[in-house]
Tab-separated table of C-alpha atoms in Angstrom:
chain	number	residue	atom	x	y	z
F	1	MET	CA	28.387	183.428	210.483
F	2	PRO	CA	27.222	179.885	210.834
F	3	LEU	CA	28.010	177.196	208.279
F	4	ARG	CA	25.302	176.297	205.887
F	5	ARG	CA	24.131	172.773	205.564
F	6	GLY	CA	24.495	171.040	202.117
F	7	ARG	CA	22.511	168.119	200.756
F	8	CYS	CA	24.680	165.710	202.706
F	9	GLY	CA	23.328	167.426	206.012
F	10	ARG	CA	26.818	168.241	207.455
F	11	LYS	CA	27.817	171.591	208.811
F	12	ASP	CA	31.639	170.983	208.547
F	13	GLY	CA	32.200	170.753	205.009
F	14	CYS	CA	31.741	168.026	202.274
F	15	HIS	CA	32.326	164.498	203.561
F	16	ALA	CA	33.674	163.639	199.988
F	17	PRO	CA	37.441	162.978	199.877
F	18	GLY	CA	39.441	166.159	200.074
F	19	GLY	CA	36.422	168.183	201.394
F	20	GLY	CA	36.757	170.746	204.337
F	21	ALA	CA	34.971	173.359	206.017
F	22	SER	CA	37.077	176.216	204.641
F	23	ASP	CA	36.624	175.427	201.031
F	24	ALA	CA	33.961	172.775	200.511
F	25	LYS	CA	31.104	173.640	198.062
F	26	HIS	CA	27.749	172.160	198.920
F	27	LEU	CA	25.203	171.590	196.171
F	28	GLU	CA	21.950	173.232	197.434
F	29	ARG	CA	18.553	174.109	196.096
F	30	SER	CA	17.349	177.704	196.253
F	31	ALA	CA	14.904	179.087	198.806
F	32	PRO	CA	11.522	177.411	198.835
F	33	ASP	CA	9.874	180.404	197.282
F	34	ASP	CA	11.192	179.588	193.876
F	35	GLY	CA	9.935	176.104	193.973
F	36	GLY	CA	13.278	174.522	194.455
F	37	VAL	CA	13.883	174.347	190.732
F	38	THR	CA	17.253	176.376	190.396
F	39	PRO	CA	20.278	174.296	191.716
F	40	ARG	CA	23.340	176.244	192.799
F	41	LEU	CA	26.750	175.596	193.907
F	42	VAL	CA	27.240	177.744	196.994
F	43	PRO	CA	30.572	177.914	198.961
F	44	ALA	CA	30.365	177.098	202.755
F	45	GLY	CA	29.949	180.291	204.768
F	46	ALA	CA	28.423	182.382	201.781
F	47	PRO	CA	25.336	184.566	202.874
F	48	ASP	CA	21.995	183.203	201.931
F	49	ASP	CA	20.571	185.477	199.283
F	50	GLY	CA	17.647	183.462	198.392
F	51	GLY	CA	18.912	182.671	194.995
F	52	THR	CA	18.761	186.304	193.897
F	53	ALA	CA	22.522	187.224	193.824
F	54	PRO	CA	23.940	187.771	190.306
F	55	SER	CA	26.521	185.246	189.028
F	56	GLY	CA	29.234	187.922	188.207
F	57	GLY	CA	31.570	189.786	190.636
F	58	ASN	CA	32.776	188.081	193.687
F	59	ASP	CA	29.596	186.283	194.237
F	60	LEU	CA	30.766	182.501	193.933
F	61	ALA	CA	27.172	181.206	193.714
F	62	LEU	CA	26.879	179.191	190.509
F	63	THR	CA	23.638	178.038	188.989
F	64	ILE	CA	23.557	174.799	186.988
F	65	PRO	CA	20.884	173.096	184.816
F	66	ARG	CA	18.214	171.004	186.272
F	67	ALA	CA	19.525	168.054	184.167
F	68	LEU	CA	22.772	168.048	186.234
F	69	SER	CA	21.130	168.232	189.634
F	70	ASN	CA	21.838	164.558	190.178
F	71	PHE	CA	25.515	164.821	189.457
F	72	ALA	CA	27.766	163.672	192.216
F	73	GLY	CA	29.283	166.934	193.035
F	74	CYS	CA	30.132	167.006	196.685
F	75	CYS	CA	28.122	164.139	197.976
F	76	SER	CA	29.527	161.156	196.464
F	77	ALA	CA	27.670	158.866	198.836
F	78	ALA	CA	24.291	160.207	197.492
F	79	TRP	CA	25.086	159.952	193.833
F	80	PRO	CA	27.465	157.058	193.123
F	81	PRO	CA	29.252	157.195	189.725
F	82	ILE	CA	27.701	155.235	186.923
F	83	ARG	CA	30.254	152.814	185.284
F	84	PRO	CA	29.782	150.372	182.397
F	85	PRO	CA	30.051	146.629	183.371
F	86	ALA	CA	33.579	145.522	183.674
F	87	ASN	CA	33.082	142.876	180.991
F	88	VAL	CA	31.865	145.226	178.242
F	89	MET	CA	34.655	146.267	175.820
F	90	ASP	CA	34.913	149.685	174.202
F	91	ASP	CA	33.126	149.372	170.808
F	92	THR	CA	33.919	152.814	169.604
F	93	TYR	CA	35.440	151.606	166.471
F	94	ALA	CA	32.872	148.822	165.980
F	95	ARG	CA	30.095	151.474	165.831
F	96	GLY	CA	31.896	153.153	162.975
F	97	PRO	CA	31.449	151.520	159.483
F	98	LEU	CA	34.324	149.588	158.153
F	99	LEU	CA	36.034	151.094	155.095
F	100	LEU	CA	38.408	148.946	153.011
F	101	LEU	CA	41.087	150.551	150.815
F	102	THR	CA	43.929	149.124	148.751
F	103	GLY	CA	46.949	150.269	146.831
F	104	ARG	CA	48.264	148.721	143.637
F	105	ALA	CA	50.705	146.306	145.135
F	106	ASN	CA	48.279	143.440	145.361
F	107	ARG	CA	44.694	144.275	144.289
F	108	PRO	CA	43.794	140.551	143.748
F	109	LEU	CA	44.457	139.774	147.418
F	110	ALA	CA	42.527	142.905	148.535
F	111	GLN	CA	39.696	141.848	146.196
F	112	GLU	CA	39.446	138.493	147.820
F	113	ILE	CA	39.525	139.969	151.333
F	114	GLY	CA	36.700	142.334	150.373
F	115	GLU	CA	34.486	139.440	149.017
F	116	LEU	CA	34.901	137.623	152.365
F	117	ILE	CA	34.077	140.682	154.658
F	118	GLY	CA	31.419	142.019	152.204
F	119	LYS	CA	33.260	145.290	151.395
F	120	SER	CA	34.597	146.372	148.181
F	121	PRO	CA	38.222	147.707	148.296
F	122	ASP	CA	37.626	149.948	145.287
F	123	ALA	CA	37.200	153.087	147.286
F	124	ALA	CA	40.376	155.025	146.412
F	125	THR	CA	42.059	156.426	143.311
F	126	VAL	CA	45.738	155.705	142.964
F	127	LYS	CA	47.554	157.036	139.962
F	128	GLN	CA	50.748	158.538	138.849
F	129	PHE	CA	51.568	161.863	137.242
F	130	SER	CA	53.734	161.975	134.008
F	131	ASP	CA	56.714	162.911	136.293
F	132	GLY	CA	56.286	159.794	138.390
F	133	GLU	CA	54.687	161.424	141.457
F	134	ILE	CA	52.027	159.318	143.144
F	135	PHE	CA	48.470	160.743	143.653
F	136	VAL	CA	45.782	159.136	145.910
F	137	ARG	CA	42.249	160.131	146.711
F	138	ILE	CA	39.707	158.378	148.963
F	139	ASP	CA	36.533	158.324	146.808
F	140	ARG	CA	34.169	157.698	149.776
F	141	ASN	CA	33.326	159.257	153.015
F	142	ALA	CA	35.963	158.354	155.702
F	143	ARG	CA	34.762	160.536	158.498
F	144	GLY	CA	34.294	158.348	161.695
F	145	ARG	CA	35.203	155.212	159.601
F	146	ASP	CA	37.397	152.260	160.842
F	147	VAL	CA	39.727	152.217	157.765
F	148	TYR	CA	41.799	149.260	156.723
F	149	ILE	CA	44.366	149.821	153.929
F	150	VAL	CA	45.733	146.575	152.221
F	151	GLN	CA	49.181	147.161	150.774
F	152	SER	CA	52.258	144.902	150.612
F	153	THR	CA	55.590	146.750	150.408
F	154	PRO	CA	57.861	144.892	148.028
F	155	ALA	CA	60.037	146.593	145.439
F	156	PRO	CA	59.617	149.074	144.023
F	157	ALA	CA	59.653	151.639	146.776
F	158	GLU	CA	56.497	153.277	145.319
F	159	ASN	CA	54.594	150.633	147.103
F	160	ILE	CA	55.675	152.059	150.392
F	161	MET	CA	54.947	155.651	149.229
F	162	GLU	CA	51.390	154.579	148.161
F	163	LEU	CA	50.734	153.141	151.654
F	164	LEU	CA	52.000	156.285	153.346
F	165	LEU	CA	49.857	158.527	151.211
F	166	LEU	CA	46.762	156.372	151.689
F	167	ILE	CA	47.359	156.455	155.563
F	168	ASP	CA	47.783	160.234	155.425
F	169	ALA	CA	44.704	160.688	153.252
F	170	ALA	CA	42.405	158.582	155.508
F	171	HIS	CA	43.905	160.432	158.692
F	172	ARG	CA	43.309	163.881	157.109
F	173	ALA	CA	39.689	162.695	156.178
F	174	SER	CA	39.042	162.263	160.024
F	175	ALA	CA	38.889	158.517	159.956
F	176	ALA	CA	38.229	157.176	163.447
F	177	ARG	CA	41.081	154.678	163.056
F	178	VAL	CA	43.568	153.725	160.412
F	179	THR	CA	44.835	150.277	160.242
F	180	ALA	CA	47.679	149.384	157.756
F	181	VAL	CA	47.322	145.706	156.662
F	182	ILE	CA	50.714	144.838	155.264
F	183	PRO	CA	50.639	141.147	154.114
F	184	TYR	CA	54.427	141.430	153.366
F	185	PHE	CA	56.594	143.964	155.222
F	186	GLY	CA	59.319	145.065	152.930
F	187	TYR	CA	62.832	146.140	154.250
F	188	GLY	CA	62.388	143.573	156.973
F	189	ARG	CA	65.815	141.992	156.471
F	190	GLN	CA	67.633	145.265	157.226
F	191	ASP	CA	66.591	145.017	160.960
F	192	ARG	CA	69.973	145.634	162.572
F	193	LYS	CA	73.525	147.055	162.119
F	194	ASP	CA	75.384	144.210	161.003
F	195	GLN	CA	78.395	146.204	159.561
F	196	PRO	CA	79.537	149.851	160.097
F	197	ARG	CA	77.683	152.824	158.627
F	198	VAL	CA	74.438	150.988	157.586
F	199	SER	CA	70.856	152.015	157.939
F	200	ILE	CA	68.261	150.042	159.918
F	201	ALA	CA	65.760	150.266	157.202
F	202	ALA	CA	63.043	148.137	158.966
F	203	LYS	CA	62.923	150.713	161.856
F	204	LEU	CA	62.851	153.750	159.408
F	205	VAL	CA	60.010	152.235	157.545
F	206	ALA	CA	57.986	151.465	160.738
F	207	ASN	CA	58.637	155.216	161.793
F	208	LEU	CA	57.402	156.506	158.511
F	209	ILE	CA	54.087	154.475	158.828
F	210	VAL	CA	53.451	155.694	162.325
F	211	ALA	CA	54.418	159.324	161.373
F	212	ALA	CA	51.917	159.062	158.448
F	213	GLY	CA	49.054	158.449	160.929
F	214	ALA	CA	48.501	154.697	161.222
F	215	ASP	CA	46.987	153.571	164.495
F	216	ARG	CA	47.564	149.819	164.108
F	217	VAL	CA	49.382	147.414	161.824
F	218	ILE	CA	48.435	143.813	160.827
F	219	SER	CA	51.161	141.785	159.018
F	220	ILE	CA	52.209	138.252	158.219
F	221	ASP	CA	55.440	136.580	159.086
F	222	PHE	CA	58.045	139.365	159.675
F	223	HIS	CA	61.463	138.374	158.771
F	224	GLN	CA	62.424	138.795	162.336
F	225	HIS	CA	59.907	138.904	165.141
F	226	GLN	CA	61.543	141.942	166.904
F	227	ILE	CA	60.186	144.091	164.147
F	228	GLN	CA	56.958	144.295	166.062
F	229	GLY	CA	58.937	146.437	168.548
F	230	PHE	CA	59.982	148.941	165.923
F	231	PHE	CA	56.393	150.262	165.760
F	232	ASP	CA	55.012	152.617	168.590
F	233	ILE	CA	51.534	151.520	167.869
F	234	PRO	CA	49.834	147.997	168.287
F	235	VAL	CA	50.831	145.316	165.930
F	236	ASP	CA	48.940	142.115	165.103
F	237	HIS	CA	51.607	139.655	163.774
F	238	LEU	CA	50.006	136.822	161.990
F	239	TYR	CA	51.486	133.464	160.813
F	240	ALA	CA	50.883	131.719	157.528
F	241	ALA	CA	51.836	128.384	159.023
F	242	PRO	CA	48.304	127.286	159.529
F	243	VAL	CA	47.529	127.816	155.909
F	244	ILE	CA	50.722	125.932	154.760
F	245	THR	CA	50.471	123.072	157.236
F	246	ARG	CA	46.774	122.488	156.323
F	247	TYR	CA	47.803	122.049	152.703
F	248	PHE	CA	50.565	119.578	153.345
F	249	ARG	CA	48.448	117.731	155.861
F	250	GLY	CA	45.938	117.046	153.128
F	251	LEU	CA	48.636	115.602	150.922
F	252	GLY	CA	49.322	112.801	153.386
F	253	LEU	CA	52.923	112.644	152.763
F	254	LYS	CA	54.687	109.657	154.416
F	255	ASP	CA	58.195	109.544	156.164
F	256	LEU	CA	58.188	113.352	156.244
F	257	VAL	CA	61.265	115.394	157.339
F	258	ILE	CA	60.871	119.215	157.929
F	259	VAL	CA	64.101	120.804	156.709
F	260	ALA	CA	65.209	124.451	157.849
F	261	PRO	CA	67.352	125.947	155.227
F	262	ASP	CA	69.503	127.731	157.896
F	263	VAL	CA	69.648	128.067	161.633
F	264	GLY	CA	67.532	131.154	161.653
F	265	SER	CA	64.577	129.075	160.321
F	266	ALA	CA	64.948	126.260	162.791
F	267	LYS	CA	62.143	127.444	165.136
F	268	MET	CA	59.611	127.658	162.282
F	269	ALA	CA	60.681	124.261	160.993
F	270	ARG	CA	60.422	122.756	164.634
F	271	GLY	CA	56.865	124.102	164.854
F	272	THR	CA	55.934	122.640	161.520
F	273	ALA	CA	57.399	119.361	162.290
F	274	ARG	CA	55.495	119.065	165.424
F	275	ARG	CA	52.059	119.892	163.781
F	276	LEU	CA	52.815	117.339	160.856
F	277	ASP	CA	54.279	114.731	163.133
F	278	ALA	CA	57.558	114.806	161.223
F	279	SER	CA	61.266	114.804	162.086
F	280	LEU	CA	63.479	117.711	161.774
F	281	ALA	CA	66.692	118.443	159.706
F	282	ILE	CA	68.831	121.646	159.437
F	283	ILE	CA	71.009	122.997	156.573
F	284	ASP	CA	74.401	124.212	157.624
F	285	LYS	CA	75.332	126.867	155.261
F	286	ARG	CA	77.545	129.943	154.951
F	287	ARG	CA	76.827	133.215	153.174
F	288	PRO	CA	79.827	134.736	151.542
F	289	LYS	CA	77.893	137.663	150.295
F	290	ALA	CA	74.363	138.939	149.915
F	291	ASN	CA	72.108	136.585	147.787
F	292	LEU	CA	74.701	133.880	147.716
F	293	SER	CA	75.119	130.855	149.948
F	294	GLU	CA	76.853	127.591	150.070
F	295	VAL	CA	75.687	124.286	151.778
F	296	LEU	CA	78.326	122.977	154.110
F	297	ASN	CA	76.407	120.080	155.807
F	298	VAL	CA	72.784	118.569	156.427
F	299	VAL	CA	72.140	117.865	160.190
F	300	GLY	CA	69.625	115.149	160.426
F	301	ASP	CA	68.691	111.960	158.561
F	302	VAL	CA	67.147	112.465	155.121
F	303	GLU	CA	67.996	109.414	153.073
F	304	GLY	CA	64.927	107.728	151.732
F	305	MET	CA	62.684	110.408	153.256
F	306	THR	CA	60.246	112.954	151.824
F	307	CYS	CA	61.659	116.511	152.703
F	308	LEU	CA	59.827	119.627	153.128
F	309	ILE	CA	61.977	122.945	153.294
F	310	MET	CA	60.300	125.643	155.102
F	311	ASP	CA	61.299	129.371	154.984
F	312	ASP	CA	59.594	132.721	155.454
F	313	MET	CA	60.530	133.941	151.971
F	314	VAL	CA	62.117	133.039	148.602
F	315	ASP	CA	64.098	135.925	146.972
F	316	THR	CA	66.618	134.693	144.342
F	317	ALA	CA	66.022	131.254	145.446
F	318	GLY	CA	69.635	130.441	145.642
F	319	THR	CA	69.627	129.074	149.268
F	320	LEU	CA	66.548	127.013	148.490
F	321	THR	CA	67.872	125.305	145.364
F	322	ASN	CA	71.186	124.665	146.921
F	323	ALA	CA	69.414	122.877	149.755
F	324	VAL	CA	67.224	120.859	147.301
F	325	TYR	CA	70.492	119.662	145.465
F	326	ALA	CA	72.167	118.782	148.866
F	327	LEU	CA	69.131	116.789	150.091
F	328	LYS	CA	69.010	114.974	146.842
F	329	GLU	CA	72.595	114.122	146.955
F	330	ARG	CA	72.120	112.688	150.511
F	331	GLY	CA	69.380	110.393	149.192
F	332	ALA	CA	66.128	112.128	149.831
F	333	ARG	CA	63.309	110.429	148.009
F	334	ALA	CA	61.294	113.584	147.199
F	335	VAL	CA	61.653	117.388	148.138
F	336	TYR	CA	59.059	119.791	148.506
F	337	ALA	CA	59.407	123.540	149.435
F	338	ALA	CA	57.211	126.128	151.082
F	339	ALA	CA	57.514	129.755	151.968
F	340	THR	CA	55.096	132.492	152.938
F	341	HIS	CA	56.530	135.394	150.787
F	342	ALA	CA	57.290	134.779	146.988
F	343	LEU	CA	59.736	137.733	146.005
F	344	PHE	CA	61.083	135.782	143.036
F	345	SER	CA	63.708	138.327	142.179
F	346	GLY	CA	66.762	137.756	139.775
F	347	GLU	CA	67.094	134.208	138.483
F	348	ALA	CA	64.650	132.738	140.983
F	349	VAL	CA	62.113	131.366	138.562
F	350	SER	CA	64.688	129.701	136.334
F	351	ARG	CA	66.333	128.166	139.325
F	352	LEU	CA	63.136	126.789	140.763
F	353	ARG	CA	61.850	125.470	137.370
F	354	ASP	CA	65.156	123.545	136.839
F	355	ALA	CA	65.470	122.168	140.379
F	356	PRO	CA	64.324	118.658	141.342
F	357	LEU	CA	61.355	119.941	143.342
F	358	GLU	CA	58.021	118.092	143.563
F	359	GLU	CA	56.246	121.283	144.372
F	360	MET	CA	56.963	124.933	145.426
F	361	VAL	CA	54.204	126.195	147.690
F	362	VAL	CA	53.919	129.927	148.528
F	363	THR	CA	51.167	132.237	149.697
F	364	ASN	CA	49.709	135.323	147.906
F	365	THR	CA	51.075	138.047	150.244
F	366	ILE	CA	52.899	139.186	147.180
F	367	GLU	CA	51.138	139.117	143.825
F	368	VAL	CA	52.899	136.584	141.599
F	369	PRO	CA	52.533	137.572	137.954
F	370	GLU	CA	51.830	135.234	135.220
F	371	HIS	CA	55.417	135.398	133.716
F	372	LYS	CA	56.874	134.310	137.181
F	373	ARG	CA	54.750	131.088	137.388
F	374	PHE	CA	55.846	127.622	136.545
F	375	SER	CA	54.411	124.226	136.578
F	376	THR	CA	55.377	123.113	139.975
F	377	LEU	CA	54.334	126.389	141.715
F	378	ARG	CA	51.375	126.312	144.028
F	379	VAL	CA	49.925	129.537	145.474
F	380	LEU	CA	47.780	129.438	148.635
F	381	SER	CA	45.562	132.258	149.607
F	382	VAL	CA	45.903	134.053	152.933
F	383	ALA	CA	42.736	136.261	152.274
F	384	ASP	CA	40.681	134.271	154.807
F	385	LEU	CA	43.159	134.827	157.492
F	386	LEU	CA	43.475	138.460	156.810
F	387	ALA	CA	39.688	138.930	156.492
F	388	LYS	CA	39.217	137.152	159.935
F	389	ALA	CA	41.873	139.315	161.479
F	390	ILE	CA	40.267	142.585	160.153
F	391	ASP	CA	36.905	141.293	161.334
F	392	HIS	CA	38.127	140.616	164.845
F	393	VAL	CA	40.001	143.937	165.182
F	394	HIS	CA	36.918	145.820	163.889
F	395	SER	CA	34.658	144.063	166.451
F	396	ASN	CA	37.252	144.486	169.315
F	397	GLU	CA	37.644	140.724	169.570
F	398	SER	CA	40.764	138.817	170.327
F	399	VAL	CA	43.120	137.981	167.242
F	400	THR	CA	45.001	135.418	169.265
F	401	GLU	CA	42.681	132.528	168.431
F	402	LEU	CA	43.683	132.850	164.826
F	403	PHE	CA	47.142	131.698	165.402
F	404	GLU	CA	46.951	130.182	168.879
F	405	GLU	CA	48.107	126.884	167.738
F	406	VAL	CA	51.382	128.337	166.466
F	407	SER	CA	52.121	131.050	168.997
F	408	THR	CA	54.128	128.766	171.265
F	409	ASP	CA	56.468	127.882	168.409
F	410	LYS	CA	57.475	131.424	167.847
F	411	GLU	CA	58.585	132.160	171.318
């Protein structure tokens, strides 16, 4: 039986890749007597039944709708595939409305972010039962939404649990994407096994966030940059340095020296020194046990200079206040201090209040309650930074430009 011609006009099978005479299927229209309105897929060598054969049994003839008659089945040359322009990004999430949620860890910051992006964060109920269990409920429709959950995770551990429950609730409510906005990532200091039989808590918390259903994480100043690799989802790691340096540049301090409180903070201090056109000094210290440090030496010239101590967080303030006294003993004219995360645990507030500091500058990644505030404390807001990051992620734009100035200092 002779081979039948398909639309491509060939007798020896389809000329598309992989086609052959033995098994090629040619898209044909039915016999002229039906007006050519019933497209069929007919295998090569099948008898011509004029389009009357039933579709069941061994008959391989397959009718398809008229709407698909221009589909590039066997003749790819006749119907080239339609592709979007190469410069058009997928706007799947941008098409879904943005939904902003928050836990109870830092509602004032979430409220500031909401005002900047025009979305109220009051879309979830978070409360505790009498036995201490946490209950969360999303009070607005989350189906198909691009959901952002603002929740820092300092102590107590309920803050982490609230974040996990909110992520799970959004995921189960059929959100298109769930982004955890974590201004301060707790447990970040437990990022390695530095002694036998200890947990790597930072990795565990990252696993929990991913397992709960988060699709992306936005955070500010991880304690160690490798924490980004603990997540198996995209992470946008922002830096508070532009916020802090902008403030100190406005003060117009003269003879400025940026001081790293330990070797681990040297990279951050070096970048700040470059941006403020200042020199660099490093505190040489030892830590006999957790939350206790001793200053051994100051590397760099600080006599008669204005010193700015830079660190990523202030916990008990022992390291910071020891550095302040050491700098004063070596002739520093004035000492300022700045940190991204204000934990202020233990005796931190009393130590900072009594220390010879001109000003202690922190950001509001962690809410600082009134009873922990003192006269020399200055709190800067990172709401604008986070609001811009959320807006860029939602609209599928690059987040790099938000911290492009400081990215080379973190390498």
